[in-house]
PDB file of C-alpha atoms in Angstrom:
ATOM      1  CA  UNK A   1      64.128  56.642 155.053  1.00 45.00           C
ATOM      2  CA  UNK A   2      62.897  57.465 158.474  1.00 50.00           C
ATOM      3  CA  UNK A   3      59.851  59.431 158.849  1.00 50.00           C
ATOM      4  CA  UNK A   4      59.243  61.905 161.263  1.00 49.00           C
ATOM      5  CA  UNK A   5      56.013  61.816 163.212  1.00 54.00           C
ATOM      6  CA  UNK A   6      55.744  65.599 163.097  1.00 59.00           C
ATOM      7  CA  UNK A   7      55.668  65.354 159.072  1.00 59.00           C
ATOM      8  CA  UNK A   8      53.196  62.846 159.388  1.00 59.00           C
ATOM      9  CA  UNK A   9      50.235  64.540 161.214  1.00 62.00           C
ATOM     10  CA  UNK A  10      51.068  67.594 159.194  1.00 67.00           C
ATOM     11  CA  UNK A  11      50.332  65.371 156.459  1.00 68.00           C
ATOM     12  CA  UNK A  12      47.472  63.843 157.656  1.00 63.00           C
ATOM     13  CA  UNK A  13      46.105  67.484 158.880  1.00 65.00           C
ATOM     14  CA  UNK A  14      46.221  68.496 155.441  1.00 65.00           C
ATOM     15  CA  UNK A  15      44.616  65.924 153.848  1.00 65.00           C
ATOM     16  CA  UNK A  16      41.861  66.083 156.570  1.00 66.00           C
ATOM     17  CA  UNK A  17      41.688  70.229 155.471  1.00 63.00           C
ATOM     18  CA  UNK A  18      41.578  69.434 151.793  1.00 65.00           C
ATOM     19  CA  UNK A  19      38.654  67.247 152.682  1.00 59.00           C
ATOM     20  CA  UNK A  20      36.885  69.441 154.527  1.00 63.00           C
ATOM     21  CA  UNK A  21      37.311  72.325 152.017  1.00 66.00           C
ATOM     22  CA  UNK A  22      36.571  69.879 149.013  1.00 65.00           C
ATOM     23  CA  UNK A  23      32.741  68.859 151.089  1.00 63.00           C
ATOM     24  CA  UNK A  24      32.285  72.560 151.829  1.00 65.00           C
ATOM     25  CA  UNK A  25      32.749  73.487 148.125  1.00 63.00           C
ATOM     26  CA  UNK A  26      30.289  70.930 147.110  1.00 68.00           C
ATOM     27  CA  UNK A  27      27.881  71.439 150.207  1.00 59.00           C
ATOM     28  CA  UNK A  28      27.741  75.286 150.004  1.00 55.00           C
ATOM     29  CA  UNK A  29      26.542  74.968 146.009  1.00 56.00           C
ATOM     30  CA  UNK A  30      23.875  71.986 147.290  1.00 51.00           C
ATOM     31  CA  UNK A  31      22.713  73.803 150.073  1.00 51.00           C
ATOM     32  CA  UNK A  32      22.451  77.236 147.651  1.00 50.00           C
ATOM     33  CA  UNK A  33      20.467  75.263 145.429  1.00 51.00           C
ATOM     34  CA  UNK A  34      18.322  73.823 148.239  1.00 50.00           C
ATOM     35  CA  UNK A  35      16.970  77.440 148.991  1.00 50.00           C
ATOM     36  CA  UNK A  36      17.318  79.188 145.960  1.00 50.00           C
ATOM     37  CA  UNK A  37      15.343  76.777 143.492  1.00 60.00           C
ATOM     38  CA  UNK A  38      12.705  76.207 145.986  1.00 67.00           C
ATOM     39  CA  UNK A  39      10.054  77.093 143.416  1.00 80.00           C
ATOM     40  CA  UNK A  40      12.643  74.710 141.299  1.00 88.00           C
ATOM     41  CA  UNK A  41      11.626  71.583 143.282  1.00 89.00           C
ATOM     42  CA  UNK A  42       7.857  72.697 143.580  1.00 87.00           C
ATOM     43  CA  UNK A  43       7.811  72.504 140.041  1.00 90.00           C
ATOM     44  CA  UNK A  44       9.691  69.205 139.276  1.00 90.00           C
ATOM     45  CA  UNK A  45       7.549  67.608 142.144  1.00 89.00           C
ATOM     46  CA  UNK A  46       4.466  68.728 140.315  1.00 91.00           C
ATOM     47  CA  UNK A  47       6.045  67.705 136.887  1.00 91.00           C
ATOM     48  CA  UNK A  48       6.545  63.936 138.635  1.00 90.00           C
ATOM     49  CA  UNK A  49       2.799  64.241 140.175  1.00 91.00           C
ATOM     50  CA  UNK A  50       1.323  64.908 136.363  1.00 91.00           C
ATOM     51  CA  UNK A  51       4.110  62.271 135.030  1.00 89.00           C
ATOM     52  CA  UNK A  52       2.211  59.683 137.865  1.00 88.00           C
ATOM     53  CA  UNK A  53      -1.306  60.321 137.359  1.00 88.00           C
ATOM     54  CA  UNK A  54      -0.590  60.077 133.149  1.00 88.00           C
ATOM     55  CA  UNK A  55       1.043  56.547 134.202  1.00 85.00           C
ATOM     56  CA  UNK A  56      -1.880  56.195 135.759  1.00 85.00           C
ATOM     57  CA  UNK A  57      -4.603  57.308 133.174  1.00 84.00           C
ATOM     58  CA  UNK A  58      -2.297  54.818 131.074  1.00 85.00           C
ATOM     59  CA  UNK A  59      -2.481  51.885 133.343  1.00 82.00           C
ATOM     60  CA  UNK A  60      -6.193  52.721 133.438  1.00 84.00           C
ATOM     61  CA  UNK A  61      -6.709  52.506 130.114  1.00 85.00           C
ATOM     62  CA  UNK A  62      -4.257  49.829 129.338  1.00 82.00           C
ATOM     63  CA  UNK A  63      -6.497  48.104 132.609  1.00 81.00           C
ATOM     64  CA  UNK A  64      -9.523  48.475 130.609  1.00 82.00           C
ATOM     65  CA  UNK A  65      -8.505  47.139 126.985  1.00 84.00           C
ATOM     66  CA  UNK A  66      -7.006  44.128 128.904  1.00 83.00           C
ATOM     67  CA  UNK A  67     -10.482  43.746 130.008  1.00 85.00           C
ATOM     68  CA  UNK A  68     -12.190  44.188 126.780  1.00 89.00           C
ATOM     69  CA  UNK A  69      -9.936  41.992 124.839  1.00 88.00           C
ATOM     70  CA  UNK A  70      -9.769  39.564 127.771  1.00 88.00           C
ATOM     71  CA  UNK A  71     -13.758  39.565 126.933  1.00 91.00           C
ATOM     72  CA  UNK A  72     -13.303  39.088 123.349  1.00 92.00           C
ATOM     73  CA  UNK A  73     -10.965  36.318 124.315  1.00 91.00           C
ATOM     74  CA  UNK A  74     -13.241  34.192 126.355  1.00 93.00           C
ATOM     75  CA  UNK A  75     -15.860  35.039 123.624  1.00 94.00           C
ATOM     76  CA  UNK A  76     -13.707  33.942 120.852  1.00 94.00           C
ATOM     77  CA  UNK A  77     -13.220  30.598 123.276  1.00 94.00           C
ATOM     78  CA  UNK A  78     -16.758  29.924 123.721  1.00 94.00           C
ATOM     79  CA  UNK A  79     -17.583  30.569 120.019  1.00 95.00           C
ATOM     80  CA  UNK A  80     -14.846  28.403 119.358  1.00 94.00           C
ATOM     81  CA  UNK A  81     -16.012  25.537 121.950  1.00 94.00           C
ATOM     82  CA  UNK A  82     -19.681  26.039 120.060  1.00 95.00           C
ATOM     83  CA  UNK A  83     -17.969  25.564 116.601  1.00 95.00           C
ATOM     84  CA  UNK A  84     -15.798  22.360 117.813  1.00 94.00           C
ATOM     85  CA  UNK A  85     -19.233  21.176 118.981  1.00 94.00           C
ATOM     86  CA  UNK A  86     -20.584  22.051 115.782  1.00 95.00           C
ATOM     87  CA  UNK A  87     -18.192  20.490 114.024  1.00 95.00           C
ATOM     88  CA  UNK A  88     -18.168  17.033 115.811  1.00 94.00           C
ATOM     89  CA  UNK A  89     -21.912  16.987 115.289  1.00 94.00           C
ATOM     90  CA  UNK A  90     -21.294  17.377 111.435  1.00 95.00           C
ATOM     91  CA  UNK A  91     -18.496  14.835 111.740  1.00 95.00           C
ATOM     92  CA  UNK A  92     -21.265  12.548 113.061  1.00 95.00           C
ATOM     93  CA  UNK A  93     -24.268  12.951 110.917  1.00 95.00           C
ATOM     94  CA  UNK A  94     -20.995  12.456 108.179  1.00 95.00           C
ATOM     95  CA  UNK A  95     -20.305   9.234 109.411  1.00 95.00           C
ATOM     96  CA  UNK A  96     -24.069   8.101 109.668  1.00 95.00           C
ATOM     97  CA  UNK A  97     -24.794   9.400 106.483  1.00 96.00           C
ATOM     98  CA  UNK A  98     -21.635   7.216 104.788  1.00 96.00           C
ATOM     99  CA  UNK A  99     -23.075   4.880 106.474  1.00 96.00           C
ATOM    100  CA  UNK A 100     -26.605   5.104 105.120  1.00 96.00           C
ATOM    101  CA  UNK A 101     -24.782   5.752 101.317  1.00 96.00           C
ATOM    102  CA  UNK A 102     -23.193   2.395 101.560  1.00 96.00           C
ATOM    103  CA  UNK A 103     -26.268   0.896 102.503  1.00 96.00           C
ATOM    104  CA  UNK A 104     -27.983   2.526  99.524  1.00 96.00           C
ATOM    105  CA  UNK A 105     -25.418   1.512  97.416  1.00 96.00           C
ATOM    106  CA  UNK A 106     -25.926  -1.971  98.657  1.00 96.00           C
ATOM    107  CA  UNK A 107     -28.950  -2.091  98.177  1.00 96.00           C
ATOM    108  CA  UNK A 108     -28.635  -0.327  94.535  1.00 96.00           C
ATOM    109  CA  UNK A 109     -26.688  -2.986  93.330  1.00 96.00           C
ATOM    110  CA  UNK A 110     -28.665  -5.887  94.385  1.00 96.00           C
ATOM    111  CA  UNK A 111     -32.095  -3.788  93.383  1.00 96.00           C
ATOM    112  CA  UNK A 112     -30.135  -3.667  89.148  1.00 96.00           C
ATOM    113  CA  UNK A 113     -29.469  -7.645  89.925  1.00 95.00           C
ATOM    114  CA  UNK A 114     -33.039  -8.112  90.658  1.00 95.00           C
ATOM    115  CA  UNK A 115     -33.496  -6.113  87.817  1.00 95.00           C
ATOM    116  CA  UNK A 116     -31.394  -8.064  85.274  1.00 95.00           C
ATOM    117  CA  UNK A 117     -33.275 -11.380  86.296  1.00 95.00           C
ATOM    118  CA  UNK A 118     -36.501  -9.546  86.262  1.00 94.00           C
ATOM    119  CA  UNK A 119     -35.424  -9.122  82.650  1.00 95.00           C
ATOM    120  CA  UNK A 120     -34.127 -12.238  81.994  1.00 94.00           C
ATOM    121  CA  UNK A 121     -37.521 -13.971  83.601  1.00 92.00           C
ATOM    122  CA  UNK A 122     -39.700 -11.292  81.032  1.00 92.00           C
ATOM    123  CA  UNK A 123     -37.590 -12.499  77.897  1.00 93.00           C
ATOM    124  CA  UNK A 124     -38.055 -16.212  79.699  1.00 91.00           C
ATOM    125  CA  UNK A 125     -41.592 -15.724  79.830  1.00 89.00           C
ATOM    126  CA  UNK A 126     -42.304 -13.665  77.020  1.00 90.00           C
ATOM    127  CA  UNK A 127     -40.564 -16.939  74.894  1.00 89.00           C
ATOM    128  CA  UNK A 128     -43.137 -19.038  76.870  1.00 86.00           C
ATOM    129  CA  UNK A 129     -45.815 -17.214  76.196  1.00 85.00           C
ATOM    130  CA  UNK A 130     -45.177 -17.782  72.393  1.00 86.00           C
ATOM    131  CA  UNK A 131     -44.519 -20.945  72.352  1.00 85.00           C
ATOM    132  CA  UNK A 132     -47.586 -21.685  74.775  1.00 81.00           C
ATOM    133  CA  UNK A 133     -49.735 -19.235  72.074  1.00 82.00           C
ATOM    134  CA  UNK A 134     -48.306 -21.345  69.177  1.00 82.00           C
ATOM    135  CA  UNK A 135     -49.471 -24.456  71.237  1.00 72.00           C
ATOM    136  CA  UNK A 136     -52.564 -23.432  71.612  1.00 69.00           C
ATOM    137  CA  UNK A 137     -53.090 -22.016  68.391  1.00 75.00           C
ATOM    138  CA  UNK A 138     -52.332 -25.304  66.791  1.00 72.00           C
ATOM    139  CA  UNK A 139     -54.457 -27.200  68.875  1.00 58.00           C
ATOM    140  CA  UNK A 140     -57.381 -24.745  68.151  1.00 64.00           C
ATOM    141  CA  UNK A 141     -56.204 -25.108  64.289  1.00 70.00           C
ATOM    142  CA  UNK A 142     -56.817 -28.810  64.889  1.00 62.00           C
ATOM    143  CA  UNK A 143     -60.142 -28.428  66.737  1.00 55.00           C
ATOM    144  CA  UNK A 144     -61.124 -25.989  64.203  1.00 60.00           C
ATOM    145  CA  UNK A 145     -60.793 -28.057  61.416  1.00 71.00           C
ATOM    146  CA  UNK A 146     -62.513 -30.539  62.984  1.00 60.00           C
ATOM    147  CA  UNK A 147     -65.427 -27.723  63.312  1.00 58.00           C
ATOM    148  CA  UNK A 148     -65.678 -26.809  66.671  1.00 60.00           C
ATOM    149  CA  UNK A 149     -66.686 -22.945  66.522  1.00 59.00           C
ATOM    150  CA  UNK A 150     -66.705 -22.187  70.506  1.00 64.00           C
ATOM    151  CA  UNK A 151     -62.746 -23.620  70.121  1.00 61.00           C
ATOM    152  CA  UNK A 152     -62.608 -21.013  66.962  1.00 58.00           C
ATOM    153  CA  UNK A 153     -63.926 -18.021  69.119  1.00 61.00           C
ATOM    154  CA  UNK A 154     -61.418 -19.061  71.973  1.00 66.00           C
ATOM    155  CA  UNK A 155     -58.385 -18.493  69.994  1.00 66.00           C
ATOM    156  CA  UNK A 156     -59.726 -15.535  68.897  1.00 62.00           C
ATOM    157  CA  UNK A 157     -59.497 -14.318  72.375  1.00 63.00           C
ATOM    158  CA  UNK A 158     -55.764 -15.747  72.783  1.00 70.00           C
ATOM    159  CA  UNK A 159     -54.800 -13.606  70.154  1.00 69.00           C
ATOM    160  CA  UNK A 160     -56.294  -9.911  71.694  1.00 69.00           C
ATOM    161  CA  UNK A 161     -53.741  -8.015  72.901  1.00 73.00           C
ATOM    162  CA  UNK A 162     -55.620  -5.234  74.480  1.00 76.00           C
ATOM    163  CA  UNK A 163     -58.813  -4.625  76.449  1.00 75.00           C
ATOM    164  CA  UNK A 164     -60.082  -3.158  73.133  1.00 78.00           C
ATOM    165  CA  UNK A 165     -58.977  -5.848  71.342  1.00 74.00           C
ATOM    166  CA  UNK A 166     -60.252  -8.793  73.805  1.00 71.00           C
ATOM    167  CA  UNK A 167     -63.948  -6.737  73.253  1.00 77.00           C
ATOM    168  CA  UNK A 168     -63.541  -6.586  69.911  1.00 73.00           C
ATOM    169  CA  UNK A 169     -63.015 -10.407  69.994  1.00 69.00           C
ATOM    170  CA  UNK A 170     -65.402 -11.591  71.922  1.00 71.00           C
ATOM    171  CA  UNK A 171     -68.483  -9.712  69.776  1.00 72.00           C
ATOM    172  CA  UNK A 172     -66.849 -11.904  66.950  1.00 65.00           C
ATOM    173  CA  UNK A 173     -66.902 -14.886  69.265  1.00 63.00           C
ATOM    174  CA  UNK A 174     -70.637 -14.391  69.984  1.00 67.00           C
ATOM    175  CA  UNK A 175     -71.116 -13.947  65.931  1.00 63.00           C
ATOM    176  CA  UNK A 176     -69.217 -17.006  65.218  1.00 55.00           C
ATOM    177  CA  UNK A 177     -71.100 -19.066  68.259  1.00 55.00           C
ATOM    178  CA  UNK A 178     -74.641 -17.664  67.400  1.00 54.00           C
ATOM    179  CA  UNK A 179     -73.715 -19.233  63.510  1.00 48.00           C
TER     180      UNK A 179
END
C-alpha cells in the first residue's frame, strides 16, 4: 500500500484538532471552576488551615504527654536505680548476717558440748563428793568412837546442806564442844 503524503498531514491535522478540542473541553470546565468557586477554594483553604492548626494542637499535646511520660520514665528509672541499690544493700547485710548465723550456730553447738561435759564433770563430781563425804564420815565415825567431840561437831558441818543448815550445825557444834 502506498500512502499518499496529502492523506497523511490530513491525518495528522486531525489528530492535532481532536487534541486541541479534547484540552479545550477540559480547560474551559477548569478554568470555569477557577472563577466560579472562588469562594469554593477560600473555603477549602480555610478548611486545610483549621485541619493544620488541629494537627498542630495534636502534636502539641501529643508533644507534651511525651514529656510527661518521658518524666515518669526517668522517674520510674531513678526509683528503680534506688531500689537495685536497695536491694544489693539487703543482699549484703543477707550475706553478713548468714554469715553471723553460722557463726552462732558454731558456736551453739560447741556452747551444748561444753554443756554435756559440764554435766558429765557435775555427775563426776557430785560422785566424788559422796564418796569423799562417806570418807570422811567414816573417818569421823572412827575418831568419834575414839571420843574426839571437836571431830564429832566437824562432821556435823560436812553434812549441812544449806546456809541454814551449816548455822544450825555449828550451834550444835558449840553444844557438843562446850560438853
Amino acid at each position: 500500500m502506498r500512502f499518499f503524503p496529502s492523506a497523511a498531514r490530513r491525518r495528522v491535522g486531525a489528530v492535532a484538532v481532536a487534541c486541541s478540542l479534547a484540552l479545550g473541553a477540559i480547560a474551559v470546565p477548569l478554568a470555569h471552576a477557577d472563577f466560579s468557586s472562588g469562594d469554593d477554594l477560600e473555603h477549602k483553604q480555610k478548611r486545610v488551615q483549621n485541619r493544620i492548626e488541629n494537627a498542630h494542637d495534636h502534636l502539641e499535646m501529643s508533644s507534651g504527654r511525651l514529656v510527661r511520660a518521658a518524666g515518669r520514665l526517668d522517674a520510674a528509672r531513678v526509683d528503680l536505680d534506688a531500689a537495685r541499690d536497695t536491694l544489693g544493700g539487703a543482699r549484703t547485710r543477707l550475706g553478713d548476717a548468714r554469715v553471723v548465723d553460722q557463726q552462732m550456730r558454731e558456736r551453739l553447738a560447741q556452747a551444748e558440748a561444753d554443756l554435756e561435759v559440764a554435766r558429765l564433770a557435775v555427775i563426776s563430781g557430785t560422785a566424788a563428793v559422796g564418796r569423799q563425804r562417806d570418807s570422811v564420815a567414816s573417818v569421823i565415825s572412827s575418831i568419834y568412837t575414839e571420843g574426839d567431840p571437836e571431830l564429832l561437831a566437824f562432821a556435823a558441818l560436812l553434812d549441812s546442806r544449806t546456809p541454814d543448815d551449816l548455822i544450825r550445825q555449828e550451834g550444835v557444834r558449840d553444844v557438843i564442844v562446850g560438853r
